[in-house]
Short mmCIF file of C-alpha atoms and ligand atoms in Angstrom, two decimals:
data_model
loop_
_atom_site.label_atom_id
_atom_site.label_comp_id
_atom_site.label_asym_id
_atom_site.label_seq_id
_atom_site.Cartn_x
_atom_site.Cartn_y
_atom_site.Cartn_z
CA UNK A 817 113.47 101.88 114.56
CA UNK A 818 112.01 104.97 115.46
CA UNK A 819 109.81 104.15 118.88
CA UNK A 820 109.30 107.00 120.91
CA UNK A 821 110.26 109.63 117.91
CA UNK A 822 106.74 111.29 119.15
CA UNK A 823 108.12 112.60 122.20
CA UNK A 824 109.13 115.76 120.47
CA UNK A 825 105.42 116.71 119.65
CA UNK A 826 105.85 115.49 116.44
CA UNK A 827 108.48 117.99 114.87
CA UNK A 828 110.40 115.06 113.61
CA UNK A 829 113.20 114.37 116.19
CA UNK A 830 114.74 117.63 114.67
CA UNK A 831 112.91 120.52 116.94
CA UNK A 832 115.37 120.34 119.94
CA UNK A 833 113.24 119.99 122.71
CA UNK A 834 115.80 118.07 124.41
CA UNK A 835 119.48 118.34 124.61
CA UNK A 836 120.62 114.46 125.43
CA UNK A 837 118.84 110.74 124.16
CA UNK A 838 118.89 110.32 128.03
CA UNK A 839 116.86 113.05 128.92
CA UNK A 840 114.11 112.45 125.55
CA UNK A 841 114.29 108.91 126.90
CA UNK A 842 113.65 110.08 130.81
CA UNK A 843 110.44 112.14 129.19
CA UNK A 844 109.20 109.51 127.78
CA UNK A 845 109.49 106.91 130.65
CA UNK A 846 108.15 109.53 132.98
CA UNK A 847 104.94 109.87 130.93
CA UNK A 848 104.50 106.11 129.83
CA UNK A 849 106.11 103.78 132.38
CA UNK A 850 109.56 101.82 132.16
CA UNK A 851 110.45 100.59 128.58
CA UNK A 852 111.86 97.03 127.20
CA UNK A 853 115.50 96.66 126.37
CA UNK A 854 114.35 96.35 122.39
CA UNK A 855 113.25 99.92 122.84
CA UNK A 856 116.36 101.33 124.83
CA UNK A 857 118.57 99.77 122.19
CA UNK A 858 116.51 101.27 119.31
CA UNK A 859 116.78 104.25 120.29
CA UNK A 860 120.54 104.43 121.27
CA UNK A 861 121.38 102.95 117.50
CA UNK A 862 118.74 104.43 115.11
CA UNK A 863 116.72 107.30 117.16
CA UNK A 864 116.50 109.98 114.20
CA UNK A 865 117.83 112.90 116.12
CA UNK A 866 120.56 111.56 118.50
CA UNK A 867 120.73 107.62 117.31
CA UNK A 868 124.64 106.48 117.39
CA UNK A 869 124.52 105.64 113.94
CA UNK A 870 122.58 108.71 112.89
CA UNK A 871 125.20 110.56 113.47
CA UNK A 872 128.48 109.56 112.97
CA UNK A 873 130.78 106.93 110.70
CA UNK A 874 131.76 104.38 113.45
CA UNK A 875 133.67 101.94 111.76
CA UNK A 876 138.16 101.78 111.24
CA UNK A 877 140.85 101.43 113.27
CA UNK A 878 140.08 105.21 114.58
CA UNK A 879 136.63 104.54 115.65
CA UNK A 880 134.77 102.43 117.67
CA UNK A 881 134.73 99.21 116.05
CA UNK A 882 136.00 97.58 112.82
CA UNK A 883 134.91 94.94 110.74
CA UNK A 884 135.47 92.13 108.22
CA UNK A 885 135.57 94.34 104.70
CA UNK A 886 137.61 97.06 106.47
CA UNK A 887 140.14 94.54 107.32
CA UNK A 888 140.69 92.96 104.30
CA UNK A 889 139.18 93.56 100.56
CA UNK A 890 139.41 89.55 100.16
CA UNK A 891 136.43 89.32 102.66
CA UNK A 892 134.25 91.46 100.00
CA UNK A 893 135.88 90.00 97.09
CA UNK A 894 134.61 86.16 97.96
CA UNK A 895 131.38 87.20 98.69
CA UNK A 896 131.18 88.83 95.19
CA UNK A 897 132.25 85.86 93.88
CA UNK A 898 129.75 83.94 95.93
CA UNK A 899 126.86 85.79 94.44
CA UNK A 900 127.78 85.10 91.30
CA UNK A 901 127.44 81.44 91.71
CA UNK A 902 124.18 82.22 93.43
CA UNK A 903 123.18 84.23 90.04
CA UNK A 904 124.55 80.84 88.10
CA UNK A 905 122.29 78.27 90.57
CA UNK A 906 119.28 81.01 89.87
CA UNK A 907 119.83 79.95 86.24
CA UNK A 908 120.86 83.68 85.23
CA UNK A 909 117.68 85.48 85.94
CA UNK A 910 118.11 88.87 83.68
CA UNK A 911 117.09 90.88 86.41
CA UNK A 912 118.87 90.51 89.90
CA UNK A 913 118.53 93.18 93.00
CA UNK A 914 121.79 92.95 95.30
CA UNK A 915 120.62 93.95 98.87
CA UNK A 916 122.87 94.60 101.05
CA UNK A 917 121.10 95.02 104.85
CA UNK A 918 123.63 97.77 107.02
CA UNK A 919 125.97 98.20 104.37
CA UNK A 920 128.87 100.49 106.84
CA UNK A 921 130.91 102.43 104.46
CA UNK A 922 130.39 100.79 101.39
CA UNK A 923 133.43 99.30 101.16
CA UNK A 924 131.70 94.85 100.86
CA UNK A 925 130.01 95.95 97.92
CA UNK A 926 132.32 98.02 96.07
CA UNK A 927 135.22 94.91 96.46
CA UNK A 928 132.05 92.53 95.67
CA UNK A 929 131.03 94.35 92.63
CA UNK A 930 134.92 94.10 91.38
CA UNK A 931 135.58 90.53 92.06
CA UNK A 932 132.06 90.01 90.20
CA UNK A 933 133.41 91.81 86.92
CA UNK A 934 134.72 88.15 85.93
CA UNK A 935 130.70 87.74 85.14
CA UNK A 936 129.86 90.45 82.54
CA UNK A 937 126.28 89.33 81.79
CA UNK A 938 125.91 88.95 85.99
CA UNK A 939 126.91 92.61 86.02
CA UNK A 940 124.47 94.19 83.86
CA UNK A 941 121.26 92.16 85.82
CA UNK A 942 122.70 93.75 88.97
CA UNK A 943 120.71 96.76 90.62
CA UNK A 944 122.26 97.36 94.17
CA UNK A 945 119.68 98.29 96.91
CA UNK A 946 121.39 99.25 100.45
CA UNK A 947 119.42 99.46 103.31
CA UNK A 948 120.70 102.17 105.69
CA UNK A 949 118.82 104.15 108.46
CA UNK A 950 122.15 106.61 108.91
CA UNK A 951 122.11 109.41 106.62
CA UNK A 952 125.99 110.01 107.23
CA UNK A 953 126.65 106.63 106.48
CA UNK A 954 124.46 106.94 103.40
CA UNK A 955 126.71 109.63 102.38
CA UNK A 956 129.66 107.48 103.04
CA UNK A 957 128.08 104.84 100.74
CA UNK A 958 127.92 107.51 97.91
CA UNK A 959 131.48 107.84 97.72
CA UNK A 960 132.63 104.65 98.13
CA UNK A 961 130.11 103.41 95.45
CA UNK A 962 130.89 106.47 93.01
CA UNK A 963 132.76 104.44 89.96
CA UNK A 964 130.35 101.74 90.22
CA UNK A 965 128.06 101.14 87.22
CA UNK A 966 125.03 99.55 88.38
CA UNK A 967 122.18 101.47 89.49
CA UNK A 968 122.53 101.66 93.20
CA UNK A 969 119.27 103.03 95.14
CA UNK A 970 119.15 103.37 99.08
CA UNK A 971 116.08 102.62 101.45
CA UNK A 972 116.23 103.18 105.23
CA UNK A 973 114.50 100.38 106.20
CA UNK A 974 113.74 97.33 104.91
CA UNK A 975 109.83 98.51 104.86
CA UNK A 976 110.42 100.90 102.39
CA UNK A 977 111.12 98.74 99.38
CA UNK A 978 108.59 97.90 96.97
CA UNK A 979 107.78 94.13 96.41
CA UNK A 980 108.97 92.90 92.88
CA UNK A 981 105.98 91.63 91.05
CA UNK A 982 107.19 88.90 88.57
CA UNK A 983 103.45 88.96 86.74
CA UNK A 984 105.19 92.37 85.78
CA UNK A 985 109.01 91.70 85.58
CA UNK A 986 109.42 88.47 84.46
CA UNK A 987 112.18 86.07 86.62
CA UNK A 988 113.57 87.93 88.66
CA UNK A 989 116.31 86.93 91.32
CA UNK A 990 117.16 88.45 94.67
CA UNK A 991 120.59 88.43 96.59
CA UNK A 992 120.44 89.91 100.19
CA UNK A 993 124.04 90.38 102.37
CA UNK A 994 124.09 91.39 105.43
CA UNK A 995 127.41 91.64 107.47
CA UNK A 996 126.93 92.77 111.08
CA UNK A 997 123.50 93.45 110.45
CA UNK A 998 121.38 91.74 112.74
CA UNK A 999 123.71 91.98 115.83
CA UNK A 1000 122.49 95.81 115.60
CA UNK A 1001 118.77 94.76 115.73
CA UNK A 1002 117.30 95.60 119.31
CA UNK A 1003 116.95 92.49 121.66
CA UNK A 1004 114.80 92.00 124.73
CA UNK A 1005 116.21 90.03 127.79
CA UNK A 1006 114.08 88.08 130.30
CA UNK A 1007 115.44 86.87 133.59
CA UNK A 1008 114.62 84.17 136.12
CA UNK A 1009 113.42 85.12 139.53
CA UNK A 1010 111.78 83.89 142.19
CA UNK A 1011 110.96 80.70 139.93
CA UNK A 1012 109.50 83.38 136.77
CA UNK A 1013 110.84 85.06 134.58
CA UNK A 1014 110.29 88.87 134.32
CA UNK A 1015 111.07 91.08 131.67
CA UNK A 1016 114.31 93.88 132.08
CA UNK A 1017 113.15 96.97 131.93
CA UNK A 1018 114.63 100.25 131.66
CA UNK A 1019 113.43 103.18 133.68
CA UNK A 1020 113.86 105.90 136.11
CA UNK A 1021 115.84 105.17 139.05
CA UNK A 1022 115.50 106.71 142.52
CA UNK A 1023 118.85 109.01 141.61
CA UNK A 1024 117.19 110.33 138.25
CA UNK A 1025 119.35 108.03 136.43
CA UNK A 1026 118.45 105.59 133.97
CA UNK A 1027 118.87 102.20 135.14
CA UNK A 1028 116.97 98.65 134.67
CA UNK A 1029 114.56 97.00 137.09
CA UNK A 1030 112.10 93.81 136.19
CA UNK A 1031 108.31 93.65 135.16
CA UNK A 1032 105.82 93.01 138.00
CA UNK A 1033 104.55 90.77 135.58
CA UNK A 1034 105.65 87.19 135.47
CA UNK A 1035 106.36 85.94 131.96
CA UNK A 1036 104.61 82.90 130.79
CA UNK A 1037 107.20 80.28 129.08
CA UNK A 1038 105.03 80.15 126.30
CA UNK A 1039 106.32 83.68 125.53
CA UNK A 1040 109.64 82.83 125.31
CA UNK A 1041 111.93 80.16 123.79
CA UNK A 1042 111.81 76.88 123.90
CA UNK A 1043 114.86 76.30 126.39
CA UNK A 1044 113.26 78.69 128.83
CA UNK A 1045 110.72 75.45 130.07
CA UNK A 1046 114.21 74.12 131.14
CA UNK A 1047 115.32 74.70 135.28
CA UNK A 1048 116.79 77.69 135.49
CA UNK A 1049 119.15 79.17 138.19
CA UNK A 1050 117.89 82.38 140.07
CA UNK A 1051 119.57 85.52 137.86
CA UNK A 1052 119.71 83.48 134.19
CA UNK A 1053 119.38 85.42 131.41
CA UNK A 1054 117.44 85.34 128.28
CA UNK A 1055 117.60 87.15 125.05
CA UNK A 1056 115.25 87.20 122.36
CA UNK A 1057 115.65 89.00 118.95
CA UNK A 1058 111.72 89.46 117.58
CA UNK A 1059 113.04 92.28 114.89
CA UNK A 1060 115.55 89.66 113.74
CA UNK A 1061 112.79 87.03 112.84
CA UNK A 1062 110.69 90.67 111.21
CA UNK A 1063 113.18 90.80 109.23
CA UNK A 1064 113.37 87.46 107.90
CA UNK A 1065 109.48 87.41 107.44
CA UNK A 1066 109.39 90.57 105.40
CA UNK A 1067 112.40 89.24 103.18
CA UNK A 1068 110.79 86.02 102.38
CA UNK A 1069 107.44 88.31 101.61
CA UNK A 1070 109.60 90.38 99.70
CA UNK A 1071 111.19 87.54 97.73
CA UNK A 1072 107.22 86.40 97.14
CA UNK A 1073 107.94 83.58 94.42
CA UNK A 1074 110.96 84.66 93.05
CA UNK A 1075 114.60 83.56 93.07
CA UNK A 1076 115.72 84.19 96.52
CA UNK A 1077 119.31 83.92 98.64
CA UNK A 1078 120.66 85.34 102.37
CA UNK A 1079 123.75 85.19 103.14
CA UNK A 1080 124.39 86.61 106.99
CA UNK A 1081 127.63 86.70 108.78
CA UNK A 1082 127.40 87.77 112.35
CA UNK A 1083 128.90 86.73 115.76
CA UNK A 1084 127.01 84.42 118.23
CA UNK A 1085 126.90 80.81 119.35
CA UNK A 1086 125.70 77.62 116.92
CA UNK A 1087 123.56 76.96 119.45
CA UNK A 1088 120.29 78.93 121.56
CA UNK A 1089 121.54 79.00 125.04
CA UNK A 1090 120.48 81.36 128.08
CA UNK A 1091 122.87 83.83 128.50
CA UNK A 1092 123.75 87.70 128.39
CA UNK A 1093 125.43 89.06 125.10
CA UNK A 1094 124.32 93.16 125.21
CA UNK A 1095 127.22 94.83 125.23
CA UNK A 1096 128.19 98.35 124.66
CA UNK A 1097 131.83 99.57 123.12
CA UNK A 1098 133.26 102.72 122.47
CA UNK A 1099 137.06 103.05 120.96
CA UNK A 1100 137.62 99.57 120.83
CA UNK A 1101 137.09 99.14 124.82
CA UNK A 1102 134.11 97.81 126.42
CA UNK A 1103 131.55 100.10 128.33
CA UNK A 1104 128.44 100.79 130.02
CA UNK A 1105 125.10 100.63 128.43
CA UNK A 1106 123.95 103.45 130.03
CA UNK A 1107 127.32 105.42 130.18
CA UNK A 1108 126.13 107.20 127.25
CA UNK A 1109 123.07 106.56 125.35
CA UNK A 1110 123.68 107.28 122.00
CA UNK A 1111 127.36 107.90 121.98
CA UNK A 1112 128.27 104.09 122.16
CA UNK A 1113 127.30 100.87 120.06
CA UNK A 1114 125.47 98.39 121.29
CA UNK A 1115 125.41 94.95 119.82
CA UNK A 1116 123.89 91.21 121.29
CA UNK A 1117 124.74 88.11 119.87
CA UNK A 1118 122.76 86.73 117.02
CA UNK A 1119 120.98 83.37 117.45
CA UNK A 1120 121.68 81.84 114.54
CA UNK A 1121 119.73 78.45 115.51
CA UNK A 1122 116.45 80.62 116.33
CA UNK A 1123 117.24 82.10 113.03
CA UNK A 1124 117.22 78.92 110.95
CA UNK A 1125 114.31 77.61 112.80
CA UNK A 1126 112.20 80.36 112.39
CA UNK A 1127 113.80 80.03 108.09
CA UNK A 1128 112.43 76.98 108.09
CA UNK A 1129 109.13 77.52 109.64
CA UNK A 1130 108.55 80.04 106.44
CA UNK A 1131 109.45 77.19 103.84
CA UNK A 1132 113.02 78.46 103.28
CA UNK A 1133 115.99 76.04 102.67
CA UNK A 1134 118.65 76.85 105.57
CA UNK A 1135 122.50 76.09 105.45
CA UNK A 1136 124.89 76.15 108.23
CA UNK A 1137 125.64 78.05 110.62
CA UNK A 1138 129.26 77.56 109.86
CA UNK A 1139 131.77 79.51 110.80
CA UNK A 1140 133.76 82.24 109.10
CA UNK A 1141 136.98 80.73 108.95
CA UNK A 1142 135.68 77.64 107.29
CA UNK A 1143 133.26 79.50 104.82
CA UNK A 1144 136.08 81.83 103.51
CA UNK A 1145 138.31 78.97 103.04
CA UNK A 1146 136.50 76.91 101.22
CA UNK A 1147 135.55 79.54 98.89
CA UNK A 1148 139.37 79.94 98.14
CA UNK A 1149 140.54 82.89 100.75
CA UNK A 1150 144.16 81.96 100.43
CA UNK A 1151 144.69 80.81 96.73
CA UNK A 1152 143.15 85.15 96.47
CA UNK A 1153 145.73 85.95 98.97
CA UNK A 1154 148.45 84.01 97.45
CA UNK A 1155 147.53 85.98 94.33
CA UNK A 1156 147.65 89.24 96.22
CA UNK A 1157 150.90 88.84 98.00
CA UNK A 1158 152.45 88.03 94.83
CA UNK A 1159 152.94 91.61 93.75
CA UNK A 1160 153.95 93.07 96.82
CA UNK A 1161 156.79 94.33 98.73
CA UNK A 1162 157.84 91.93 101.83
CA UNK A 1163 156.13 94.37 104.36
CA UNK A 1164 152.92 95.11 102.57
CA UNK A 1165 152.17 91.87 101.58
CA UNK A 1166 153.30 90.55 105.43
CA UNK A 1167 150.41 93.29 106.76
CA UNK A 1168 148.01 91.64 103.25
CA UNK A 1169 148.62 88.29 104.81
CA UNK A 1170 148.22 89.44 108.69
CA UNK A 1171 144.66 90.73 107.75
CA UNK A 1172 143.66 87.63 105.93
CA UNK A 1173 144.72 85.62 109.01
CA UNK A 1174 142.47 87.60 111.35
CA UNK A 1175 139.10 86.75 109.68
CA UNK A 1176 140.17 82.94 109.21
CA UNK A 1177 141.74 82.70 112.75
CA UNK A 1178 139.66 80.15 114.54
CA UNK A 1179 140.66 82.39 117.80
CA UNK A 1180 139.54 85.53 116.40
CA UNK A 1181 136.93 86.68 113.55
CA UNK A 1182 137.04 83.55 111.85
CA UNK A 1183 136.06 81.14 114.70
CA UNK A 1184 133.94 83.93 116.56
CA UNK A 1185 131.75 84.68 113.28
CA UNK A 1186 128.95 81.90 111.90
CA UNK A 1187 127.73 82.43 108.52
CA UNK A 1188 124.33 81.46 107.68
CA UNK A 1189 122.35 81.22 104.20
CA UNK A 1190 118.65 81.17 103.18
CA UNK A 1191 117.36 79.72 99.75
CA UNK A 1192 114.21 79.51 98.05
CA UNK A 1193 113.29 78.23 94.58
CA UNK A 1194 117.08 77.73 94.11
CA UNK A 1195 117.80 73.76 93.46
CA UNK A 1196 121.00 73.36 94.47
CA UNK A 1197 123.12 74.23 97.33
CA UNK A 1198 124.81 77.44 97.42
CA UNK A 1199 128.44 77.30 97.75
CA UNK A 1200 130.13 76.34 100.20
CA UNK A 1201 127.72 74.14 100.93
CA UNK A 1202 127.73 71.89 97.94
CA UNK A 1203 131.42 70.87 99.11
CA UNK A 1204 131.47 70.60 102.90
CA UNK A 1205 128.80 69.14 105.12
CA UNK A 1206 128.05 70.89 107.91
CA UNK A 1207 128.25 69.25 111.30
CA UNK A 1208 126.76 72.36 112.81
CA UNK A 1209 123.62 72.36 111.23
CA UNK A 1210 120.82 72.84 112.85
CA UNK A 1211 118.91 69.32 112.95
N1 LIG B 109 128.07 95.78 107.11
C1 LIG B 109 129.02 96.83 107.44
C2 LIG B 109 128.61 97.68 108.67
C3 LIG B 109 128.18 96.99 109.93
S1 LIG B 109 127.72 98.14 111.18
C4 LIG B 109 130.40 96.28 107.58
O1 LIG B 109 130.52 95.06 107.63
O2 LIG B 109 131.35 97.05 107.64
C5 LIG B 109 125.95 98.10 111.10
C6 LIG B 109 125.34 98.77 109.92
O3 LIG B 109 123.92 98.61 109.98
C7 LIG B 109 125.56 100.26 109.82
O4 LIG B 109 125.65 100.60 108.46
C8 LIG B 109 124.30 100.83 110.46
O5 LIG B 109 124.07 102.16 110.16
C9 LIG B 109 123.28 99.88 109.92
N2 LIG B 109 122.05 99.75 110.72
C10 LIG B 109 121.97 99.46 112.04
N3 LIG B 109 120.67 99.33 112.43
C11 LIG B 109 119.92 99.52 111.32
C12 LIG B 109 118.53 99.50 111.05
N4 LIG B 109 117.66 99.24 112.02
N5 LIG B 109 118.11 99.72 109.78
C13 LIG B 109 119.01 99.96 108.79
N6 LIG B 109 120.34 100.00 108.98
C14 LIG B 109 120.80 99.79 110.23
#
């Protein structure tokens, strides 16, 4: 997102007019009033000049935060496997474009595209799309990808790719990942008082520092979801993700009537609840939003039930949310590991097993992630969901 990249008199975010996000973001509050959370958040990730992805590689055990395909290659090596099943279920379409949404360094698809070697035929329909609004990260991307064989194409946002017409192609299929996509996408938050709710804003405190305050204006219920009709205490707090839901609307259009399957892995509750989940962390350690726009990531939780609702409302088929532990499992996490360990030394295949543990750990990754999965025109469940039943389902 690039709201607020006209401050700079249109030069493109690269003329330098100011020397800190917190001082373009004080211009711009000073000429058009206080601006929602979505915004603040858009520009601390993606802003094109000083955006914290924009400009640096976050992710490993020496930056700020790691995740699931950094940790272990098994996490990338399942989902490869997973998509070609998905490929299978499509019936084989000779044409399939792998999206991945945020793809980090790289490093999902490059294990995903060599688990999926098993399926020659599934390897030559592949064209890999990655969706990435950080040029560095781009770069990154490059290099990991650099042996792979496929065509691989990046877009910055999801906007930019052109809509497969099958009148033109023929059957066409369409896989989409995304791993600790959405929890990036910028959130608004809403909170009760004095028996409304009001919108948290950010603006210009009496200091000169940037700080929150609420709208003047109540907000109507209607506005908001469901469970905000529901009593709430003075100081609740409500989160809504309306670029999340953009997102799924423009993949569906994108998918138009062609083969079509999400998979998204993210952290946040089964269930829509009131609550606060915006949080900021640098080096591994929690911190202020506003200690330093731009220099720290922030994430929210993803509402996973909002999600599938919102699926369903566009005619998609929706499966889970289950969790991370129990989807990696069941797609055969340890007989891989098992098979890893084998031809190891003690220690190495102690720190192979150690990694595997964290993603399945119901008190870490494995309980803390949910993985959800969109369909259309697909008959049959994607796997794992042809085996388990899902008790978490949304009703
Ligand atoms: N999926 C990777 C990285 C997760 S970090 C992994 O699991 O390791 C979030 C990723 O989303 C980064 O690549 C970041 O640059 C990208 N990203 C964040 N917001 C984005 C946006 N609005 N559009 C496109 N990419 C975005």
């Amino acid at each position: 997102m690039t709201e607020g990249a006209d401050d700079n008199g249109g030069c493109g975010g690269g003329c330098g007019r100011f020397a800190t996000l917190a001082d373009k973001l004080k211009a711009h509050i000073k000429q058009h009033g206080p601006i929602g959370i979505d915004h603040y958040m858009a520009a601390c990730l993606t802003d094109p000049e000083f955006g914290y992805y924009v400009n640096r590689d976050p992710l490993g055990a020496e930056g700020d935060f790691i995740t699931a395909p950094e940790i272990s290659q098994i996490f990338g090596e399942l989902i490869g496997l997973w998509c070609v099943v998905v490929w299978q279920q499509m019936g084989q379409p000779k044409r399939l474009r792998l999206i991945e949404l945020g793809p980090g360094r790289g490093t999902l698809m490059r294990d995903a595209l060599r688990a999926a070697a098993v399926a020659a035929n599934f390897l030559s329909a592949v064209e890999v799309v990655l969706v990435e609004a950080s040029p560095v990260l781009q770069d990154r991307q490059a290099q990991t990808l650099s042996a792979v064989e496929q065509p691989v194409s990046w877009v910055a946002s999801l906007a930019d790719l052109p809509k497969i017409s099958s009148a033109i192609s023929g059957e066409v299929g369409l896989i989409v990942i995304a791993n600790e996509f959405f929890d990036a996408l910028p959130i608004r938050q809403y909170v009760r008082h004095d028996g409304h709710w009001r919108e948290r804003l950010v603006d210009l405190l009496e200091d000169g520092r940037l700080g929150v305050r609420l709208s003047r204006d109540a907000i109507h219920p209607m506005e908001l979801p469901s469970y905000a009709a529901h009593p709430a205490d003075e100081g609740t707090v409500i989160e809504t993700c309306p670029a999340a839901l953009e997102t799924l609307t423009m993949l569906d259009h994108l998918a138009g009537d062609q083969l079509f399957a999400l998979l998204m892995i993210d952290y946040g509750p089964f269930k829509s609840a009131p609550g606060e989940s915006l949080q900021a962390v640098r080096r591994h350690q929690y911190a202020d939003i506003f200690a330093a726009p731009g220099d720290v990531d922030l994430t929210a939780h993803v509402d996973f039930e909002t999600l599938a609702l919102h699926a369903r409302k566009l005619g998609l088929a929706h499966f889970g949310p289950i969790t991370q532990g129990h989807f990696l499992l069941a797609l055969g996490l340890q007989q891989r590991l098992r098979q890893l360990m084998a031809g190891l030394e003690e220690a190495q295949a102690e720190a192979v097993a150690k990694a595997a543990a964290r993603l399945v750990d119901p008190a870490q990754m494995g309980g803390l992630f949910k993985v959800l999965c969109l369909t259309k025109n697909i008959a049959a469940p994607p796997p794992p969901f042809d085996i388990i039943t899902t008790p978490n389902q949304v009703p």
